[in-house]
């Protein structure tokens, strides 16, 4: 197991290097000069060539590409991701501020999704009949509903009409815990809906399948209470595929935050990345991509480990 | 039988427990959240006046003198002041200068107000004024004011007076000095490395949270501090127009700038004030280096082919006005309604002009726009239809804004749709489009020395009648030459709830500097 994890980590490092090189080259290939962009907007006049040249020099953009590449790489390995072109804030600091916010949102959404999804899936499988039909229908809608549409509906209903929740923004939990929770709720629900639906479907079919297994019949026949049978033998065994879905889904959720953070004006990692791309803020884009790559690889390893805990066969393999 | 009955009963009880748990969880979140929300709104109601303001972008760190766009300008209007400023009606008024003596049109004597102080408590002296203006007028420093201040030959100081000598009269000179980025700043800010936050304006920057917002607080050092009602302004960043509008409608903020056009109606229907001014204009620019658009007749054909009513409807939901010529502000001595009416919508005439130019069957061309700003794309689609109707087969090229700028700067287009505004309201702003400066806002390769000469003559002319004559000639030549074919003017709006009073947008191009009026605004 340990060797397995180490191998995965080594592969991960290689992957990160590849991602770094790809992202560096991609940014060079796309048109758009950060210096010009920093000095211009959709409305105003154009920047003077002198100003652009001066800024290019200041940002190190007039250096040869290879020099830029190696100084970028060596920066990464010494823990220095550079400074944002736009705000002069160290990229590491910006990520340090934003990553916890996005994780908070994603974790909140994941917890909501698991609780609601597993509950709905289990109920649908055990009850059957109209409950099953209803849950299946709801989960189909949930999976198909675009997150920004659902987000807009939530805002319209709960922020503008009822004024229960803020329409967006971020409140630091250390300053105002309740306010922070309030600002997290709607984006987390918007983020969770599709995922919860997916988990519900997965749980439902897994439970239905496991219920017919021999060991369930055996457990029933030795006279265990039906709920004990369900909890110990059905649900537990049904959760293995669900964990995979959650692991993969967690990554997808990270991706979905791009839209959710936009709709709810949530200043997380995704909005940092989007703003970085649109303004050609190279250091920011590179830094965020590194972090996201690391995160994905880490999630995959964690999923493997949880898999092993739930199903001992994996550990032996 | 009994077993299955037992099973079913048990099942339903379990299900109830599940549902109950979920419902309880959801309800407790709702309750907790509801409490949090009401606690927030309770705070802002007490004694001190705090305005919450939704800004349309996270501003870059301001660099002294640099052109950095609308969001940075909004903040500069709060923290900075120059020798001159704009009053509530948009007229040039004394700022840090108590008075200005202009008996000689090439010599301006400014007397500073007594005891001026920067936010960092250091005194603001005549030397600071000289140093700031010397910095702005040096093209080496990349300041966007370099062109506007280029007539300055000398700046001298004596006690609390500053004397500026010009090479020739310049009717727009004081307008340039009133701009938010013509601010007088401490000498330490006169470089590209020091963030340009310290000023002598009504508000002092006190807190910046990257990605979230910033706070400015009333500065007791401001010369007119007694008249500033707001104790602080909490600025929050909303890059997405929809999110910005929602924040206003839900009461998260009291005021927003840059209301998206599709939301004007929605905001005013909700009982809030949409305070709009016709400001910037949209236009078709031409690459004139070679090809059909090098021929003025083809450019005229385009100008006659544009269905401007359609464009305004499509791109701005009618929150704009068709523009058949050039904008000369109404309060300028050169104002003449005829200048705004150089071409009409006349596809037949457009076809004739194309035939005269040697393209009876039309031709094909690329039109550069951007998908990032919907209004520019919608404008472009309207133009594409109009040109197709006269035989010009237009292929749309709509990359993201950054790529659009790069392509514009490299002249990689046949025609393009753009939006812009004058920096100052003096019609000399048109100089930007008749001098080949090789940047993305100008018709690529276009320059016209006659037009340039006339506009510069207008700038020197302190005689109103003479200025009007000059601009009549400019308009006549513009109609033939078509340095750009205008499409429409568009409204630019601030919106606010009924807590806000005393705020008004500034007219015309000055609408972008309306936050100057936050110094006169109050909440509740």
PDB file of C-alpha atoms in Angstrom, chain A residues 31-33 36-51 54-55 58 86-89 98 101 108 112 115-116 118-119 122-123 126-127 155-156 159-160 163-168 170-171 175-176 178-179 181-182 185 226-227 235 262-263 265 267 275 277-278 280, chain B residues 6-7 10-12 14-15 17-19 22 29-30 32-36 40 58-61 63 66-70 139-142 192-193 209-212 237-240 243 246-247 249-250 252 258 266 372-373 400-403 405-406 409 419-421 439-441 490 512:
ATOM      1  CA  UNK A  31      -2.483  36.257 -28.281  1.00  0.00           C
ATOM      2  CA  UNK A  32      -2.812  39.148 -25.874  1.00  0.00           C
ATOM      3  CA  UNK A  33      -0.044  41.140 -24.273  1.00  0.00           C
ATOM      4  CA  UNK A  36      -1.164  46.265 -23.075  1.00  0.00           C
ATOM      5  CA  UNK A  37      -4.111  44.719 -21.351  1.00  0.00           C
ATOM      6  CA  UNK A  38      -3.128  46.085 -17.963  1.00  0.00           C
ATOM      7  CA  UNK A  39      -3.174  49.537 -19.467  1.00  0.00           C
ATOM      8  CA  UNK A  40      -6.405  49.361 -21.387  1.00  0.00           C
ATOM      9  CA  UNK A  41     -10.095  48.699 -20.894  1.00  0.00           C
ATOM     10  CA  UNK A  42     -13.248  48.246 -22.896  1.00  0.00           C
ATOM     11  CA  UNK A  43     -13.936  51.951 -22.925  1.00  0.00           C
ATOM     12  CA  UNK A  44     -10.929  54.139 -22.463  1.00  0.00           C
ATOM     13  CA  UNK A  45      -8.310  55.248 -24.916  1.00  0.00           C
ATOM     14  CA  UNK A  46      -5.269  53.228 -25.827  1.00  0.00           C
ATOM     15  CA  UNK A  47      -2.055  53.113 -23.819  1.00  0.00           C
ATOM     16  CA  UNK A  48       1.002  54.833 -25.196  1.00  0.00           C
ATOM     17  CA  UNK A  49       3.767  52.625 -26.619  1.00  0.00           C
ATOM     18  CA  UNK A  50       6.185  54.117 -24.057  1.00  0.00           C
ATOM     19  CA  UNK A  51       3.957  53.042 -21.217  1.00  0.00           C
ATOM     20  CA  UNK A  54       8.074  50.382 -19.591  1.00  0.00           C
ATOM     21  CA  UNK A  55       5.611  47.974 -18.089  1.00  0.00           C
ATOM     22  CA  UNK A  58       9.034  45.938 -15.249  1.00  0.00           C
ATOM     23  CA  UNK A  86      -2.199  43.377 -11.806  1.00  0.00           C
ATOM     24  CA  UNK A  87      -2.110  43.652  -8.056  1.00  0.00           C
ATOM     25  CA  UNK A  88       1.578  42.982  -7.269  1.00  0.00           C
ATOM     26  CA  UNK A  89       0.335  40.572  -4.615  1.00  0.00           C
ATOM     27  CA  UNK A  98      -8.549  31.945  -2.026  1.00  0.00           C
ATOM     28  CA  UNK A 101     -12.650  29.696   0.459  1.00  0.00           C
ATOM     29  CA  UNK A 108     -19.961  22.252   2.261  1.00  0.00           C
ATOM     30  CA  UNK A 112     -24.844  18.456   1.491  1.00  0.00           C
ATOM     31  CA  UNK A 115     -26.308  13.581   3.038  1.00  0.00           C
ATOM     32  CA  UNK A 116     -29.121  14.370   0.637  1.00  0.00           C
ATOM     33  CA  UNK A 118     -27.394   8.936  -0.003  1.00  0.00           C
ATOM     34  CA  UNK A 119     -30.610   9.539   1.911  1.00  0.00           C
ATOM     35  CA  UNK A 122     -31.531   4.724  -0.041  1.00  0.00           C
ATOM     36  CA  UNK A 123     -35.136   5.782   0.484  1.00  0.00           C
ATOM     37  CA  UNK A 126     -36.073   0.657  -0.019  1.00  0.00           C
ATOM     38  CA  UNK A 127     -39.491   2.211  -0.513  1.00  0.00           C
ATOM     39  CA  UNK A 155     -30.795  34.319  -6.020  1.00  0.00           C
ATOM     40  CA  UNK A 156     -34.078  35.509  -7.448  1.00  0.00           C
ATOM     41  CA  UNK A 159     -32.028  37.007  -2.124  1.00  0.00           C
ATOM     42  CA  UNK A 160     -34.070  39.411  -4.188  1.00  0.00           C
ATOM     43  CA  UNK A 163     -34.125  38.710   1.138  1.00  0.00           C
ATOM     44  CA  UNK A 164     -33.097  35.774   3.350  1.00  0.00           C
ATOM     45  CA  UNK A 165     -29.592  35.383   2.014  1.00  0.00           C
ATOM     46  CA  UNK A 166     -27.091  37.771   0.422  1.00  0.00           C
ATOM     47  CA  UNK A 167     -27.017  37.585  -3.372  1.00  0.00           C
ATOM     48  CA  UNK A 168     -23.346  36.822  -3.279  1.00  0.00           C
ATOM     49  CA  UNK A 170     -17.888  36.360   0.859  1.00  0.00           C
ATOM     50  CA  UNK A 171     -17.756  36.882   4.602  1.00  0.00           C
ATOM     51  CA  UNK A 175     -15.112  37.710  11.667  1.00  0.00           C
ATOM     52  CA  UNK A 176     -18.749  36.720  11.331  1.00  0.00           C
ATOM     53  CA  UNK A 178     -23.270  33.329  10.796  1.00  0.00           C
ATOM     54  CA  UNK A 179     -22.784  35.837   8.012  1.00  0.00           C
ATOM     55  CA  UNK A 181     -22.609  30.596   6.633  1.00  0.00           C
ATOM     56  CA  UNK A 182     -25.323  32.751   5.086  1.00  0.00           C
ATOM     57  CA  UNK A 185     -25.489  28.552   1.698  1.00  0.00           C
ATOM     58  CA  UNK A 226     -34.167  -5.707   8.840  1.00  0.00           C
ATOM     59  CA  UNK A 227     -32.752  -2.253   9.557  1.00  0.00           C
ATOM     60  CA  UNK A 235     -25.773   0.274   2.770  1.00  0.00           C
ATOM     61  CA  UNK A 262     -19.141  33.931 -10.972  1.00  0.00           C
ATOM     62  CA  UNK A 263     -22.873  33.842 -10.361  1.00  0.00           C
ATOM     63  CA  UNK A 265     -19.514  36.776  -6.880  1.00  0.00           C
ATOM     64  CA  UNK A 267     -13.905  35.352  -4.457  1.00  0.00           C
ATOM     65  CA  UNK A 275      -9.691  36.791 -13.892  1.00  0.00           C
ATOM     66  CA  UNK A 277      -6.835  34.242 -17.771  1.00  0.00           C
ATOM     67  CA  UNK A 278      -8.880  37.183 -19.020  1.00  0.00           C
ATOM     68  CA  UNK A 280      -3.292  37.480 -19.069  1.00  0.00           C
TER      69      UNK A 280
ATOM     70  CA  UNK B   6     -43.111  -5.782   9.974  1.00  0.00           C
ATOM     71  CA  UNK B   7     -40.528  -4.959   7.359  1.00  0.00           C
ATOM     72  CA  UNK B  10     -39.943  -0.487   9.856  1.00  0.00           C
ATOM     73  CA  UNK B  11     -39.008   0.861   6.464  1.00  0.00           C
ATOM     74  CA  UNK B  12     -41.383   3.769   6.656  1.00  0.00           C
ATOM     75  CA  UNK B  14     -36.600   4.699   8.895  1.00  0.00           C
ATOM     76  CA  UNK B  15     -37.556   6.828   5.934  1.00  0.00           C
ATOM     77  CA  UNK B  17     -36.128   9.515  10.299  1.00  0.00           C
ATOM     78  CA  UNK B  18     -33.998  10.219   7.216  1.00  0.00           C
ATOM     79  CA  UNK B  19     -36.340  12.863   5.901  1.00  0.00           C
ATOM     80  CA  UNK B  22     -32.458  16.261   6.306  1.00  0.00           C
ATOM     81  CA  UNK B  29     -29.054  26.249   8.167  1.00  0.00           C
ATOM     82  CA  UNK B  30     -31.829  28.531   6.975  1.00  0.00           C
ATOM     83  CA  UNK B  32     -28.837  30.392  11.248  1.00  0.00           C
ATOM     84  CA  UNK B  33     -28.317  32.107   7.928  1.00  0.00           C
ATOM     85  CA  UNK B  34     -31.374  34.259   8.365  1.00  0.00           C
ATOM     86  CA  UNK B  35     -30.063  35.490  11.716  1.00  0.00           C
ATOM     87  CA  UNK B  36     -26.685  36.270  10.209  1.00  0.00           C
ATOM     88  CA  UNK B  40     -25.544  42.500   9.190  1.00  0.00           C
ATOM     89  CA  UNK B  58     -11.362  44.307  -9.167  1.00  0.00           C
ATOM     90  CA  UNK B  59      -9.102  47.260  -9.878  1.00  0.00           C
ATOM     91  CA  UNK B  60      -5.435  46.774 -10.607  1.00  0.00           C
ATOM     92  CA  UNK B  61      -3.027  48.431  -8.187  1.00  0.00           C
ATOM     93  CA  UNK B  63       0.141  53.341 -10.969  1.00  0.00           C
ATOM     94  CA  UNK B  66      -1.219  55.349 -16.107  1.00  0.00           C
ATOM     95  CA  UNK B  67      -4.384  54.556 -18.023  1.00  0.00           C
ATOM     96  CA  UNK B  68      -5.844  51.584 -16.151  1.00  0.00           C
ATOM     97  CA  UNK B  69      -9.497  51.721 -16.958  1.00  0.00           C
ATOM     98  CA  UNK B  70     -12.820  52.499 -15.382  1.00  0.00           C
ATOM     99  CA  UNK B 139       6.058  61.039 -22.232  1.00  0.00           C
ATOM    100  CA  UNK B 140       8.877  58.884 -20.843  1.00  0.00           C
ATOM    101  CA  UNK B 141       6.710  58.134 -17.802  1.00  0.00           C
ATOM    102  CA  UNK B 142       3.933  56.681 -19.902  1.00  0.00           C
ATOM    103  CA  UNK B 192       5.660  53.011 -11.415  1.00  0.00           C
ATOM    104  CA  UNK B 193       6.509  50.948  -8.330  1.00  0.00           C
ATOM    105  CA  UNK B 209      -8.977  42.778   0.675  1.00  0.00           C
ATOM    106  CA  UNK B 210      -7.823  41.335  -2.635  1.00  0.00           C
ATOM    107  CA  UNK B 211     -10.689  39.862  -4.554  1.00  0.00           C
ATOM    108  CA  UNK B 212     -13.340  41.110  -2.160  1.00  0.00           C
ATOM    109  CA  UNK B 237     -15.909  44.100  -6.426  1.00  0.00           C
ATOM    110  CA  UNK B 238     -18.483  42.602  -8.808  1.00  0.00           C
ATOM    111  CA  UNK B 239     -16.892  41.756 -12.163  1.00  0.00           C
ATOM    112  CA  UNK B 240     -20.110  40.101 -13.367  1.00  0.00           C
ATOM    113  CA  UNK B 243     -24.113  39.625  -9.932  1.00  0.00           C
ATOM    114  CA  UNK B 246     -28.442  41.270  -8.012  1.00  0.00           C
ATOM    115  CA  UNK B 247     -26.356  42.719  -5.195  1.00  0.00           C
ATOM    116  CA  UNK B 249     -31.615  44.479  -5.884  1.00  0.00           C
ATOM    117  CA  UNK B 250     -31.112  42.298  -2.825  1.00  0.00           C
ATOM    118  CA  UNK B 252     -26.225  43.828  -0.417  1.00  0.00           C
ATOM    119  CA  UNK B 258     -21.866  50.377 -14.834  1.00  0.00           C
ATOM    120  CA  UNK B 266     -35.361  45.624 -14.123  1.00  0.00           C
ATOM    121  CA  UNK B 372     -16.238  39.121 -24.013  1.00  0.00           C
ATOM    122  CA  UNK B 373     -18.356  42.271 -24.035  1.00  0.00           C
ATOM    123  CA  UNK B 400     -11.807  37.342 -26.069  1.00  0.00           C
ATOM    124  CA  UNK B 401     -11.006  40.947 -25.213  1.00  0.00           C
ATOM    125  CA  UNK B 402      -7.317  40.376 -24.696  1.00  0.00           C
ATOM    126  CA  UNK B 403      -6.908  38.847 -28.138  1.00  0.00           C
ATOM    127  CA  UNK B 405      -6.666  44.199 -28.233  1.00  0.00           C
ATOM    128  CA  UNK B 406      -3.637  42.358 -29.602  1.00  0.00           C
ATOM    129  CA  UNK B 409      -2.738  46.711 -32.058  1.00  0.00           C
ATOM    130  CA  UNK B 419     -16.506  51.701 -28.242  1.00  0.00           C
ATOM    131  CA  UNK B 420     -14.761  54.709 -26.799  1.00  0.00           C
ATOM    132  CA  UNK B 421     -15.170  58.099 -25.200  1.00  0.00           C
ATOM    133  CA  UNK B 439      -3.151  51.262 -31.319  1.00  0.00           C
ATOM    134  CA  UNK B 440      -6.324  49.253 -31.126  1.00  0.00           C
ATOM    135  CA  UNK B 441      -8.771  52.141 -30.914  1.00  0.00           C
ATOM    136  CA  UNK B 490     -24.703  54.600 -25.308  1.00  0.00           C
ATOM    137  CA  UNK B 512     -17.024  57.926 -15.940  1.00  0.00           C
TER     138      UNK B 512
END
